[in-house]
Tab-separated table of C-alpha atoms in Angstrom:
chain	number	residue	atom	x	y	z
Z	1	UNK	CA	-23.151	-47.236	3.291
Z	2	UNK	CA	-26.161	-46.795	1.032
Z	3	UNK	CA	-27.634	-43.297	0.674
Z	4	UNK	CA	-30.997	-41.990	-0.537
Z	5	UNK	CA	-31.332	-38.315	-1.528
Z	6	UNK	CA	-34.901	-37.034	-1.917
Z	7	UNK	CA	-35.491	-34.329	-4.522
Z	8	UNK	CA	-35.002	-33.425	-8.167
Z	9	UNK	CA	-33.272	-30.050	-8.330
Z	10	UNK	CA	-29.866	-28.420	-8.357
Z	11	UNK	CA	-29.577	-28.694	-4.575
Z	12	UNK	CA	-30.035	-32.464	-4.741
Z	13	UNK	CA	-27.606	-32.784	-7.661
Z	14	UNK	CA	-24.995	-30.845	-5.660
Z	15	UNK	CA	-25.531	-33.070	-2.606
Z	16	UNK	CA	-25.335	-36.212	-4.720
Z	17	UNK	CA	-22.198	-34.903	-6.471
Z	18	UNK	CA	-20.454	-34.398	-3.129
Z	19	UNK	CA	-21.618	-37.682	-1.606
Z	20	UNK	CA	-20.492	-39.607	-4.695
Z	21	UNK	CA	-16.914	-38.552	-3.862
Z	22	UNK	CA	-16.956	-40.210	-0.426
Z	23	UNK	CA	-15.018	-43.451	0.078
Z	24	UNK	CA	-17.711	-44.391	2.623
Z	25	UNK	CA	-20.408	-44.619	-0.085
Z	26	UNK	CA	-21.879	-47.944	-1.125
Z	27	UNK	CA	-24.828	-47.243	-3.418
Z	28	UNK	CA	-26.344	-43.830	-4.117
Z	29	UNK	CA	-30.031	-43.407	-4.943
Z	30	UNK	CA	-31.811	-40.166	-5.859
Z	31	UNK	CA	-35.590	-39.909	-5.903
Z	32	UNK	CA	-36.751	-38.800	-8.374
Z	33	UNK	CA	-33.512	-37.113	-9.472
Z	34	UNK	CA	-32.752	-35.589	-12.877
Z	35	UNK	CA	-30.485	-36.081	-15.885
Z	36	UNK	CA	-27.481	-34.903	-13.877
Z	37	UNK	CA	-27.981	-37.155	-10.858
Z	38	UNK	CA	-28.421	-40.104	-13.212
Z	39	UNK	CA	-24.689	-39.857	-13.947
Z	40	UNK	CA	-23.840	-40.243	-10.247
Z	41	UNK	CA	-26.174	-42.942	-8.959
Z	42	UNK	CA	-29.543	-44.537	-9.503
Z	43	UNK	CA	-32.587	-42.350	-10.120
Z	44	UNK	CA	-35.647	-43.878	-8.464
Z	45	UNK	CA	-39.262	-43.128	-9.339
Z	46	UNK	CA	-40.486	-42.274	-5.857
Z	47	UNK	CA	-42.763	-39.398	-4.858
Z	48	UNK	CA	-41.190	-37.387	-2.061
Z	49	UNK	CA	-44.552	-37.214	-0.251
Z	50	UNK	CA	-45.215	-40.979	-0.393
Z	51	UNK	CA	-43.836	-41.841	3.023
Z	52	UNK	CA	-44.872	-45.508	2.910
Z	53	UNK	CA	-43.117	-46.073	-0.424
Z	54	UNK	CA	-39.980	-44.315	0.838
Z	55	UNK	CA	-39.945	-46.538	3.945
Z	56	UNK	CA	-40.304	-49.683	1.825
Z	57	UNK	CA	-37.403	-48.573	-0.376
Z	58	UNK	CA	-35.224	-47.791	2.636
Z	59	UNK	CA	-35.783	-51.366	3.850
Z	60	UNK	CA	-35.237	-52.958	0.458
Z	61	UNK	CA	-31.946	-51.184	-0.217
Z	62	UNK	CA	-30.653	-51.107	3.353
Z	63	UNK	CA	-30.358	-47.304	3.313
Z	64	UNK	CA	-28.107	-45.928	6.050
Z	65	UNK	CA	-28.477	-42.177	5.379
Z	66	UNK	CA	-31.657	-40.461	4.138
Z	67	UNK	CA	-31.117	-36.852	2.996
Z	68	UNK	CA	-34.289	-34.816	2.551
Z	69	UNK	CA	-33.629	-32.071	-0.001
Z	70	UNK	CA	-36.884	-30.030	-0.116
Z	71	UNK	CA	-38.808	-28.593	2.815
Z	72	UNK	CA	-42.287	-29.877	1.996
Z	73	UNK	CA	-41.871	-33.504	3.165
Z	74	UNK	CA	-40.231	-32.287	6.368
Z	75	UNK	CA	-43.102	-29.920	7.120
Z	76	UNK	CA	-45.482	-32.835	6.466
Z	77	UNK	CA	-43.645	-34.999	9.005
Z	78	UNK	CA	-41.415	-37.359	7.010
Z	79	UNK	CA	-38.700	-37.449	9.674
Z	80	UNK	CA	-41.226	-38.328	12.406
Z	81	UNK	CA	-42.781	-41.021	10.223
Z	82	UNK	CA	-39.431	-42.676	9.512
Z	83	UNK	CA	-38.393	-42.561	13.169
Z	84	UNK	CA	-41.685	-44.214	14.140
Z	85	UNK	CA	-40.701	-47.351	12.192
Z	86	UNK	CA	-39.456	-50.003	14.607
Z	87	UNK	CA	-36.622	-51.185	12.353
Z	88	UNK	CA	-35.124	-47.767	11.475
Z	89	UNK	CA	-33.214	-47.212	14.695
Z	90	UNK	CA	-29.877	-46.882	12.902
Z	91	UNK	CA	-31.160	-44.791	9.988
Z	92	UNK	CA	-29.649	-41.290	9.881
Z	93	UNK	CA	-32.223	-38.753	8.671
Z	94	UNK	CA	-30.812	-35.437	7.485
Z	95	UNK	CA	-33.844	-33.280	8.165
Z	96	UNK	CA	-35.664	-32.102	11.313
Z	97	UNK	CA	-38.836	-33.304	12.994
Z	98	UNK	CA	-42.180	-31.855	11.934
Z	99	UNK	CA	-42.052	-29.515	14.911
Z	100	UNK	CA	-38.546	-28.357	13.931
Z	101	UNK	CA	-39.659	-27.895	10.326
Z	102	UNK	CA	-42.148	-25.270	11.537
Z	103	UNK	CA	-39.217	-22.849	11.561
Z	104	UNK	CA	-39.811	-22.743	7.808
Z	105	UNK	CA	-43.370	-24.046	7.651
Z	106	UNK	CA	-44.840	-21.222	9.748
Z	107	UNK	CA	-43.586	-17.634	9.642
Z	108	UNK	CA	-45.425	-16.888	12.890
Z	109	UNK	CA	-43.831	-19.893	14.643
Z	110	UNK	CA	-40.387	-18.722	13.501
Z	111	UNK	CA	-41.051	-15.161	14.676
Z	112	UNK	CA	-42.208	-16.315	18.113
Z	113	UNK	CA	-39.138	-18.558	18.360
Z	114	UNK	CA	-36.839	-15.629	17.570
Z	115	UNK	CA	-38.544	-13.249	19.963
Z	116	UNK	CA	-38.495	-15.879	22.722
Z	117	UNK	CA	-34.776	-16.489	22.293
Z	118	UNK	CA	-33.776	-12.844	21.716
Z	119	UNK	CA	-32.655	-13.386	18.124
Z	120	UNK	CA	-32.613	-10.115	16.124
Z	121	UNK	CA	-35.405	-9.883	13.547
Z	122	UNK	CA	-37.865	-7.307	12.225
Z	123	UNK	CA	-40.843	-6.267	14.342
Z	124	UNK	CA	-44.069	-7.960	13.255
Z	125	UNK	CA	-47.693	-8.826	13.909
Z	126	UNK	CA	-49.843	-11.618	12.473
Z	127	UNK	CA	-53.462	-11.522	11.323
Z	128	UNK	CA	-56.357	-13.688	10.128
Z	129	UNK	CA	-59.741	-12.831	8.637
Z	130	UNK	CA	-61.009	-12.443	12.224
Z	131	UNK	CA	-58.884	-9.336	12.797
Z	132	UNK	CA	-58.344	-7.945	9.308
Z	133	UNK	CA	-59.185	-4.399	10.467
Z	134	UNK	CA	-56.367	-4.636	13.013
Z	135	UNK	CA	-54.116	-5.743	10.177
Z	136	UNK	CA	-54.948	-2.620	8.186
Z	137	UNK	CA	-54.430	-0.479	11.273
Z	138	UNK	CA	-51.014	-2.071	11.723
Z	139	UNK	CA	-50.127	-1.314	8.104
Z	140	UNK	CA	-51.138	2.305	8.704
Z	141	UNK	CA	-48.725	2.465	11.650
Z	142	UNK	CA	-45.775	1.464	9.426
Z	143	UNK	CA	-43.698	3.364	6.912
Z	144	UNK	CA	-43.445	1.982	3.373
Z	145	UNK	CA	-42.477	-0.368	1.888
Z	146	UNK	CA	-44.835	-2.897	3.460
Z	147	UNK	CA	-43.827	-6.541	3.913
Z	148	UNK	CA	-46.591	-9.177	3.857
Z	149	UNK	CA	-45.786	-12.869	4.291
Z	150	UNK	CA	-48.051	-15.897	4.005
Z	151	UNK	CA	-47.630	-17.833	7.238
Z	152	UNK	CA	-47.320	-21.230	5.545
Z	153	UNK	CA	-45.411	-22.674	2.589
Z	154	UNK	CA	-46.365	-20.959	-0.663
Z	155	UNK	CA	-43.788	-22.366	-3.113
Z	156	UNK	CA	-41.592	-19.291	-2.739
Z	157	UNK	CA	-44.370	-16.908	-3.802
Z	158	UNK	CA	-45.810	-15.937	-0.438
Z	159	UNK	CA	-43.773	-12.796	0.316
Z	160	UNK	CA	-44.921	-9.424	-1.015
Z	161	UNK	CA	-43.060	-6.119	-0.664
Z	162	UNK	CA	-45.361	-3.247	-1.566
Z	163	UNK	CA	-44.739	0.513	-1.774
Z	164	UNK	CA	-48.336	1.821	-1.669
Z	165	UNK	CA	-50.521	1.582	1.446
Z	166	UNK	CA	-53.781	1.052	-0.465
Z	167	UNK	CA	-52.240	-1.777	-2.474
Z	168	UNK	CA	-50.872	-3.360	0.717
Z	169	UNK	CA	-54.347	-3.260	2.296
Z	170	UNK	CA	-55.857	-4.862	-0.817
Z	171	UNK	CA	-53.192	-7.558	-0.891
Z	172	UNK	CA	-53.746	-8.296	2.798
Z	173	UNK	CA	-57.420	-8.973	2.048
Z	174	UNK	CA	-56.560	-11.072	-1.012
Z	175	UNK	CA	-54.043	-13.164	0.910
Z	176	UNK	CA	-56.379	-13.782	3.835
Z	177	UNK	CA	-59.109	-14.751	1.385
Z	178	UNK	CA	-56.990	-17.473	-0.163
Z	179	UNK	CA	-54.631	-15.880	-2.703
Z	180	UNK	CA	-51.982	-18.431	-1.682
Z	181	UNK	CA	-54.440	-21.083	-0.521
Z	182	UNK	CA	-54.122	-22.414	3.005
Z	183	UNK	CA	-50.640	-20.865	3.279
Z	184	UNK	CA	-52.058	-17.346	3.579
Z	185	UNK	CA	-54.998	-18.025	5.881
Z	186	UNK	CA	-52.729	-16.238	8.330
Z	187	UNK	CA	-50.505	-13.331	7.263
Z	188	UNK	CA	-47.429	-11.971	9.005
Z	189	UNK	CA	-46.804	-8.257	8.471
Z	190	UNK	CA	-43.224	-7.153	9.150
Z	191	UNK	CA	-41.445	-3.876	9.485
Z	192	UNK	CA	-39.206	-3.371	6.463
Z	193	UNK	CA	-35.454	-3.664	7.028
Z	194	UNK	CA	-33.113	-1.877	4.634
Z	195	UNK	CA	-29.784	-3.556	3.930
Z	196	UNK	CA	-28.064	-6.239	1.891
Z	197	UNK	CA	-28.972	-9.918	2.157
Z	198	UNK	CA	-26.915	-13.067	2.559
Z	199	UNK	CA	-27.396	-16.654	3.674
Z	200	UNK	CA	-25.566	-18.580	6.393
Z	201	UNK	CA	-25.770	-22.346	6.844
Z	202	UNK	CA	-25.037	-24.851	9.582
Z	203	UNK	CA	-25.385	-28.576	9.952
Z	204	UNK	CA	-26.500	-29.630	13.418
Z	205	UNK	CA	-27.373	-32.645	15.527
Z	206	UNK	CA	-29.657	-30.393	17.581
Z	207	UNK	CA	-27.019	-29.738	20.245
Z	208	UNK	CA	-23.803	-29.055	18.340
Z	209	UNK	CA	-23.262	-27.472	14.961
Z	210	UNK	CA	-20.722	-26.979	12.209
Z	211	UNK	CA	-20.698	-23.727	10.255
Z	212	UNK	CA	-20.714	-24.087	6.455
Z	213	UNK	CA	-19.627	-21.469	3.880
Z	214	UNK	CA	-21.951	-18.478	3.555
Z	215	UNK	CA	-23.497	-17.377	0.245
Z	216	UNK	CA	-25.411	-14.594	-1.459
Z	217	UNK	CA	-28.052	-15.424	-4.039
Z	218	UNK	CA	-30.014	-13.380	-6.569
Z	219	UNK	CA	-33.765	-13.977	-6.679
Z	220	UNK	CA	-35.122	-11.500	-9.231
Z	221	UNK	CA	-35.503	-12.554	-12.849
Z	222	UNK	CA	-34.250	-9.238	-14.258
Z	223	UNK	CA	-30.842	-7.634	-14.175
Z	224	UNK	CA	-30.306	-5.040	-11.477
Z	225	UNK	CA	-32.595	-7.122	-9.244
Z	226	UNK	CA	-35.746	-6.189	-11.139
Z	227	UNK	CA	-38.849	-8.110	-12.114
Z	228	UNK	CA	-40.486	-11.124	-10.519
Z	229	UNK	CA	-38.979	-13.284	-7.811
Z	230	UNK	CA	-37.642	-16.681	-8.836
Z	231	UNK	CA	-36.187	-19.680	-7.059
Z	232	UNK	CA	-32.772	-18.098	-7.620
Z	233	UNK	CA	-30.820	-16.913	-10.670
Z	234	UNK	CA	-27.289	-17.251	-9.318
Z	235	UNK	CA	-25.118	-17.173	-6.207
Z	236	UNK	CA	-21.654	-16.346	-4.875
Z	237	UNK	CA	-19.602	-17.744	-1.985
Z	238	UNK	CA	-17.861	-16.439	0.079
Z	239	UNK	CA	-19.676	-13.132	0.498
Z	240	UNK	CA	-17.208	-10.215	0.264
Z	241	UNK	CA	-18.933	-8.024	2.862
Z	242	UNK	CA	-19.294	-10.848	5.423
Z	243	UNK	CA	-15.961	-10.234	7.152
Z	244	UNK	CA	-14.809	-11.990	10.317
Z	245	UNK	CA	-16.203	-9.260	12.592
Z	246	UNK	CA	-19.646	-9.471	11.002
Z	247	UNK	CA	-19.647	-13.293	11.006
Z	248	UNK	CA	-18.787	-13.293	14.714
Z	249	UNK	CA	-21.945	-11.254	15.298
Z	250	UNK	CA	-23.906	-13.788	13.225
Z	251	UNK	CA	-22.605	-16.690	15.288
Z	252	UNK	CA	-22.956	-14.982	18.681
Z	253	UNK	CA	-26.332	-13.316	18.136
Z	254	UNK	CA	-28.089	-15.722	15.770
Z	255	UNK	CA	-26.544	-19.159	15.231
Z	256	UNK	CA	-25.764	-20.092	18.833
Z	257	UNK	CA	-29.029	-18.688	20.285
Z	258	UNK	CA	-30.903	-20.689	17.643
Z	259	UNK	CA	-29.180	-23.957	18.565
Z	260	UNK	CA	-29.686	-23.268	22.279
Z	261	UNK	CA	-33.307	-22.334	21.595
Z	262	UNK	CA	-33.958	-25.669	19.902
Z	263	UNK	CA	-32.644	-27.446	23.014
Z	264	UNK	CA	-34.586	-25.253	25.426
Z	265	UNK	CA	-37.804	-25.798	23.464
Z	266	UNK	CA	-37.081	-29.555	23.264
Z	267	UNK	CA	-37.320	-29.489	19.469
Z	268	UNK	CA	-35.884	-32.571	17.757
Z	269	UNK	CA	-33.648	-31.118	15.065
Z	270	UNK	CA	-31.050	-32.914	12.969
Z	271	UNK	CA	-29.944	-31.535	9.622
Z	272	UNK	CA	-29.313	-28.211	7.942
Z	273	UNK	CA	-30.414	-24.784	9.139
Z	274	UNK	CA	-30.486	-22.013	6.546
Z	275	UNK	CA	-30.372	-18.513	8.055
Z	276	UNK	CA	-31.734	-15.942	5.597
Z	277	UNK	CA	-30.104	-12.751	6.895
Z	278	UNK	CA	-29.964	-9.062	6.136
Z	279	UNK	CA	-27.051	-6.837	7.072
Z	280	UNK	CA	-28.444	-3.535	8.379
Z	281	UNK	CA	-25.498	-1.152	8.699
Z	282	UNK	CA	-23.085	-3.541	10.456
Z	283	UNK	CA	-25.599	-5.744	12.253
Z	284	UNK	CA	-27.260	-9.024	11.174
Z	285	UNK	CA	-31.003	-9.660	11.388
Z	286	UNK	CA	-32.919	-12.824	10.518
Z	287	UNK	CA	-35.377	-12.514	7.639
Z	288	UNK	CA	-36.313	-16.189	7.641
Z	289	UNK	CA	-35.258	-19.702	8.552
Z	290	UNK	CA	-35.196	-22.583	6.092
Z	291	UNK	CA	-34.873	-26.151	7.328
Z	292	UNK	CA	-32.815	-27.418	4.380
Z	293	UNK	CA	-30.043	-26.178	2.136
Z	294	UNK	CA	-30.804	-23.372	-0.296
Z	295	UNK	CA	-30.964	-23.570	-4.068
Z	296	UNK	CA	-28.921	-22.147	-5.828
Z	297	UNK	CA	-26.840	-21.563	-2.686
Z	298	UNK	CA	-26.070	-25.297	-2.449
Z	299	UNK	CA	-24.390	-25.099	-5.829
Z	300	UNK	CA	-21.751	-22.684	-4.457
Z	301	UNK	CA	-21.574	-23.815	-0.824
Z	302	UNK	CA	-21.146	-27.566	-1.349
Z	303	UNK	CA	-18.274	-27.329	-3.879
Z	304	UNK	CA	-16.374	-25.217	-1.317
Z	305	UNK	CA	-16.602	-27.925	1.370
Z	306	UNK	CA	-13.307	-29.817	1.523
Z	307	UNK	CA	-14.436	-32.346	4.160
Z	308	UNK	CA	-16.298	-35.597	3.544
Z	309	UNK	CA	-19.963	-34.618	3.913
Z	310	UNK	CA	-21.119	-38.223	4.163
Z	311	UNK	CA	-18.748	-38.786	7.083
Z	312	UNK	CA	-20.395	-35.818	8.814
Z	313	UNK	CA	-23.879	-37.225	8.165
Z	314	UNK	CA	-22.882	-40.634	9.487
Z	315	UNK	CA	-21.686	-39.026	12.744
Z	316	UNK	CA	-25.045	-37.356	13.404
Z	317	UNK	CA	-26.752	-38.621	16.498
Z	318	UNK	CA	-23.475	-39.908	17.954
Z	319	UNK	CA	-20.808	-38.462	20.187
Z	320	UNK	CA	-18.550	-38.312	17.127
Z	321	UNK	CA	-20.435	-35.428	15.494
Z	322	UNK	CA	-19.015	-32.756	17.794
Z	323	UNK	CA	-15.498	-34.097	17.189
Z	324	UNK	CA	-15.740	-33.605	13.431
Z	325	UNK	CA	-14.617	-30.468	11.616
Z	326	UNK	CA	-15.616	-28.890	8.317
Z	327	UNK	CA	-12.781	-27.625	6.164
Z	328	UNK	CA	-13.442	-25.083	3.403
Z	329	UNK	CA	-11.605	-24.552	0.149
Z	330	UNK	CA	-9.998	-21.114	-0.145
Z	331	UNK	CA	-11.407	-20.713	-3.635
Z	332	UNK	CA	-14.515	-18.671	-4.339
Z	333	UNK	CA	-17.472	-20.283	-6.107
Z	334	UNK	CA	-20.022	-18.650	-8.384
Z	335	UNK	CA	-23.065	-20.076	-10.075
Z	336	UNK	CA	-25.165	-18.758	-12.944
Z	337	UNK	CA	-28.600	-20.290	-13.509
Z	338	UNK	CA	-29.877	-21.010	-17.019
Z	339	UNK	CA	-33.673	-20.862	-17.084
Z	340	UNK	CA	-36.478	-21.577	-19.525
Z	341	UNK	CA	-37.963	-18.763	-21.580
Z	342	UNK	CA	-40.986	-17.289	-19.771
Z	343	UNK	CA	-39.866	-18.399	-16.301
Z	344	UNK	CA	-40.955	-17.669	-13.545
Z	345	UNK	CA	-44.322	-17.479	-15.285
Z	346	UNK	CA	-45.454	-19.967	-17.946
Z	347	UNK	CA	-42.756	-21.833	-19.878
Z	348	UNK	CA	-42.400	-24.915	-22.040
Z	349	UNK	CA	-40.551	-28.110	-21.175
Z	350	UNK	CA	-38.895	-30.725	-23.355
Z	351	UNK	CA	-36.342	-28.479	-25.103
Z	352	UNK	CA	-33.123	-30.193	-26.220
Z	353	UNK	CA	-30.061	-29.019	-24.259
Z	354	UNK	CA	-26.882	-28.862	-26.342
Z	355	UNK	CA	-23.253	-28.193	-25.435
Z	356	UNK	CA	-23.159	-30.144	-22.165
Z	357	UNK	CA	-20.015	-32.026	-23.193
Z	358	UNK	CA	-18.284	-28.804	-24.275
Z	359	UNK	CA	-18.081	-27.404	-20.736
Z	360	UNK	CA	-14.702	-28.352	-19.242
Z	361	UNK	CA	-13.831	-25.869	-16.482
Z	362	UNK	CA	-17.164	-25.509	-14.689
Z	363	UNK	CA	-19.441	-27.892	-12.803
Z	364	UNK	CA	-22.930	-28.322	-14.247
Z	365	UNK	CA	-25.632	-28.945	-11.660
Z	366	UNK	CA	-28.931	-29.909	-13.247
Z	367	UNK	CA	-31.935	-28.153	-11.738
Z	368	UNK	CA	-34.680	-29.113	-14.197
Z	369	UNK	CA	-33.740	-31.769	-16.742
Z	370	UNK	CA	-34.602	-35.307	-17.800
Z	371	UNK	CA	-33.145	-37.980	-20.054
Z	372	UNK	CA	-35.053	-39.112	-23.149
Z	373	UNK	CA	-33.495	-41.666	-25.520
Z	374	UNK	CA	-30.000	-40.530	-24.649
Z	375	UNK	CA	-30.809	-36.839	-25.002
Z	376	UNK	CA	-31.032	-34.299	-22.172
Z	377	UNK	CA	-34.205	-32.202	-22.239
Z	378	UNK	CA	-35.413	-29.298	-20.133
Z	379	UNK	CA	-37.889	-30.287	-17.448
Z	380	UNK	CA	-38.410	-27.158	-15.337
Z	381	UNK	CA	-38.124	-23.395	-15.059
Z	382	UNK	CA	-34.607	-23.443	-13.710
Z	383	UNK	CA	-32.611	-25.826	-15.883
Z	384	UNK	CA	-28.822	-25.769	-15.302
Z	385	UNK	CA	-26.668	-24.144	-12.614
Z	386	UNK	CA	-23.154	-23.435	-13.891
Z	387	UNK	CA	-20.655	-23.339	-11.026
Z	388	UNK	CA	-17.006	-22.305	-11.293
Z	389	UNK	CA	-14.244	-21.987	-8.701
Z	390	UNK	CA	-11.270	-19.626	-8.657
Z	391	UNK	CA	-9.171	-17.697	-6.146
Z	392	UNK	CA	-11.064	-14.579	-7.295
Z	393	UNK	CA	-14.868	-14.625	-7.344
Z	394	UNK	CA	-14.827	-12.259	-10.315
Z	395	UNK	CA	-12.683	-14.679	-12.348
Z	396	UNK	CA	-14.875	-17.565	-11.218
Z	397	UNK	CA	-17.870	-15.605	-12.478
Z	398	UNK	CA	-16.139	-14.948	-15.807
Z	399	UNK	CA	-15.653	-18.707	-16.163
Z	400	UNK	CA	-19.308	-19.416	-15.385
Z	401	UNK	CA	-20.375	-16.907	-18.030
Z	402	UNK	CA	-17.944	-18.378	-20.559
Z	403	UNK	CA	-19.422	-21.830	-19.921
Z	404	UNK	CA	-22.941	-20.428	-20.210
Z	405	UNK	CA	-22.194	-19.419	-23.796
Z	406	UNK	CA	-21.361	-23.048	-24.625
Z	407	UNK	CA	-24.805	-24.295	-23.590
Z	408	UNK	CA	-28.007	-23.786	-25.506
Z	409	UNK	CA	-31.671	-24.687	-25.610
Z	410	UNK	CA	-34.669	-22.943	-27.127
Z	411	UNK	CA	-35.606	-19.862	-25.071
Z	412	UNK	CA	-32.573	-20.052	-22.764
Z	413	UNK	CA	-32.115	-17.025	-20.499
Z	414	UNK	CA	-29.694	-16.084	-17.727
Z	415	UNK	CA	-28.810	-12.947	-15.816
Z	416	UNK	CA	-25.554	-11.386	-16.912
Z	417	UNK	CA	-25.040	-9.272	-13.771
Z	418	UNK	CA	-24.661	-11.756	-10.901
Z	419	UNK	CA	-22.536	-10.057	-8.231
Z	420	UNK	CA	-23.334	-6.588	-9.576
Z	421	UNK	CA	-23.942	-5.183	-6.067
Z	422	UNK	CA	-20.704	-6.428	-4.537
């Protein structure tokens, strides 16, 4: 079967890497892809928001499975658009409907969904410019720190955690007045939960699901989890503190009520669900939903999947899906992200990456790279995810750091303390 993966980052490289191993694969296309995906299939110059062009390509290449990597096209309705085409009845789309994508596209929608289906999450209230005074009153009723979230998609920048009340009130005004554009025309204020975070993933046909390996990622640019938030500086799977007792609580209290809630609300959902969780004492709470795989979590979760992922995708929408199983490797996986100097603020692109052929015992997932006359150049803030596997996550991490020393480009930076809190 022919497969099209939409996206250009480390998540899409990891998906393409896994799919390329399937005996079921015919041709693999990645749009737009990067220098890493180019080694696995055909990079295609398609914009992920150009639905008409994507549909034309699907027809031309007889695509059987369409995997939507990022959230933005899903929130804009790509899945609905493709399903509205008369000749795409057999096309498998890995990604939910526009209504399902609201679990990530609207913080308020997700909160109402969780409350309605009794899924544990932090207490909240939402506000617009029409009731900004009520928003400030609500802040005054809380204890610091204060959590403010833009309701819509804000490219990972729409969540603020603030210690001072006056600053929180000022930020509420700034957000409602367009600090994050349309995304923060409505703001969700949450009660702060204190604990340690992790991510859990499932793949679902909307009725049944298969649990994937869990992961823990590290968002802050600085060591010791300091500095600005990024798209992710590294990740580890499995998560040492997510024992069987805790994971049973996650499944019973969060995963299964979510799947049942989708059915009860008649939400068309087919694809990945990313549960951003926090462990408070011994109990899990949902911080957020994502409607796709995480990045850099994909780079540690996907290499731990023993089963044929393409076979699982093909079974979606059929009675065969529930009969499938997902086998995990016993090995731990760790990833360390190499980023451009200055990231997550301003940075330069086009820096020559050296040492790629010197790395032998790690997997290199390209997050922001491009080919130019046979050379690999940087093309983003996050550049290369270095993933290693070993029976011990600490030894896997040592291998990732050893491989990181073999790679170089001008301004390269990476955190040297991934897993420090475990």
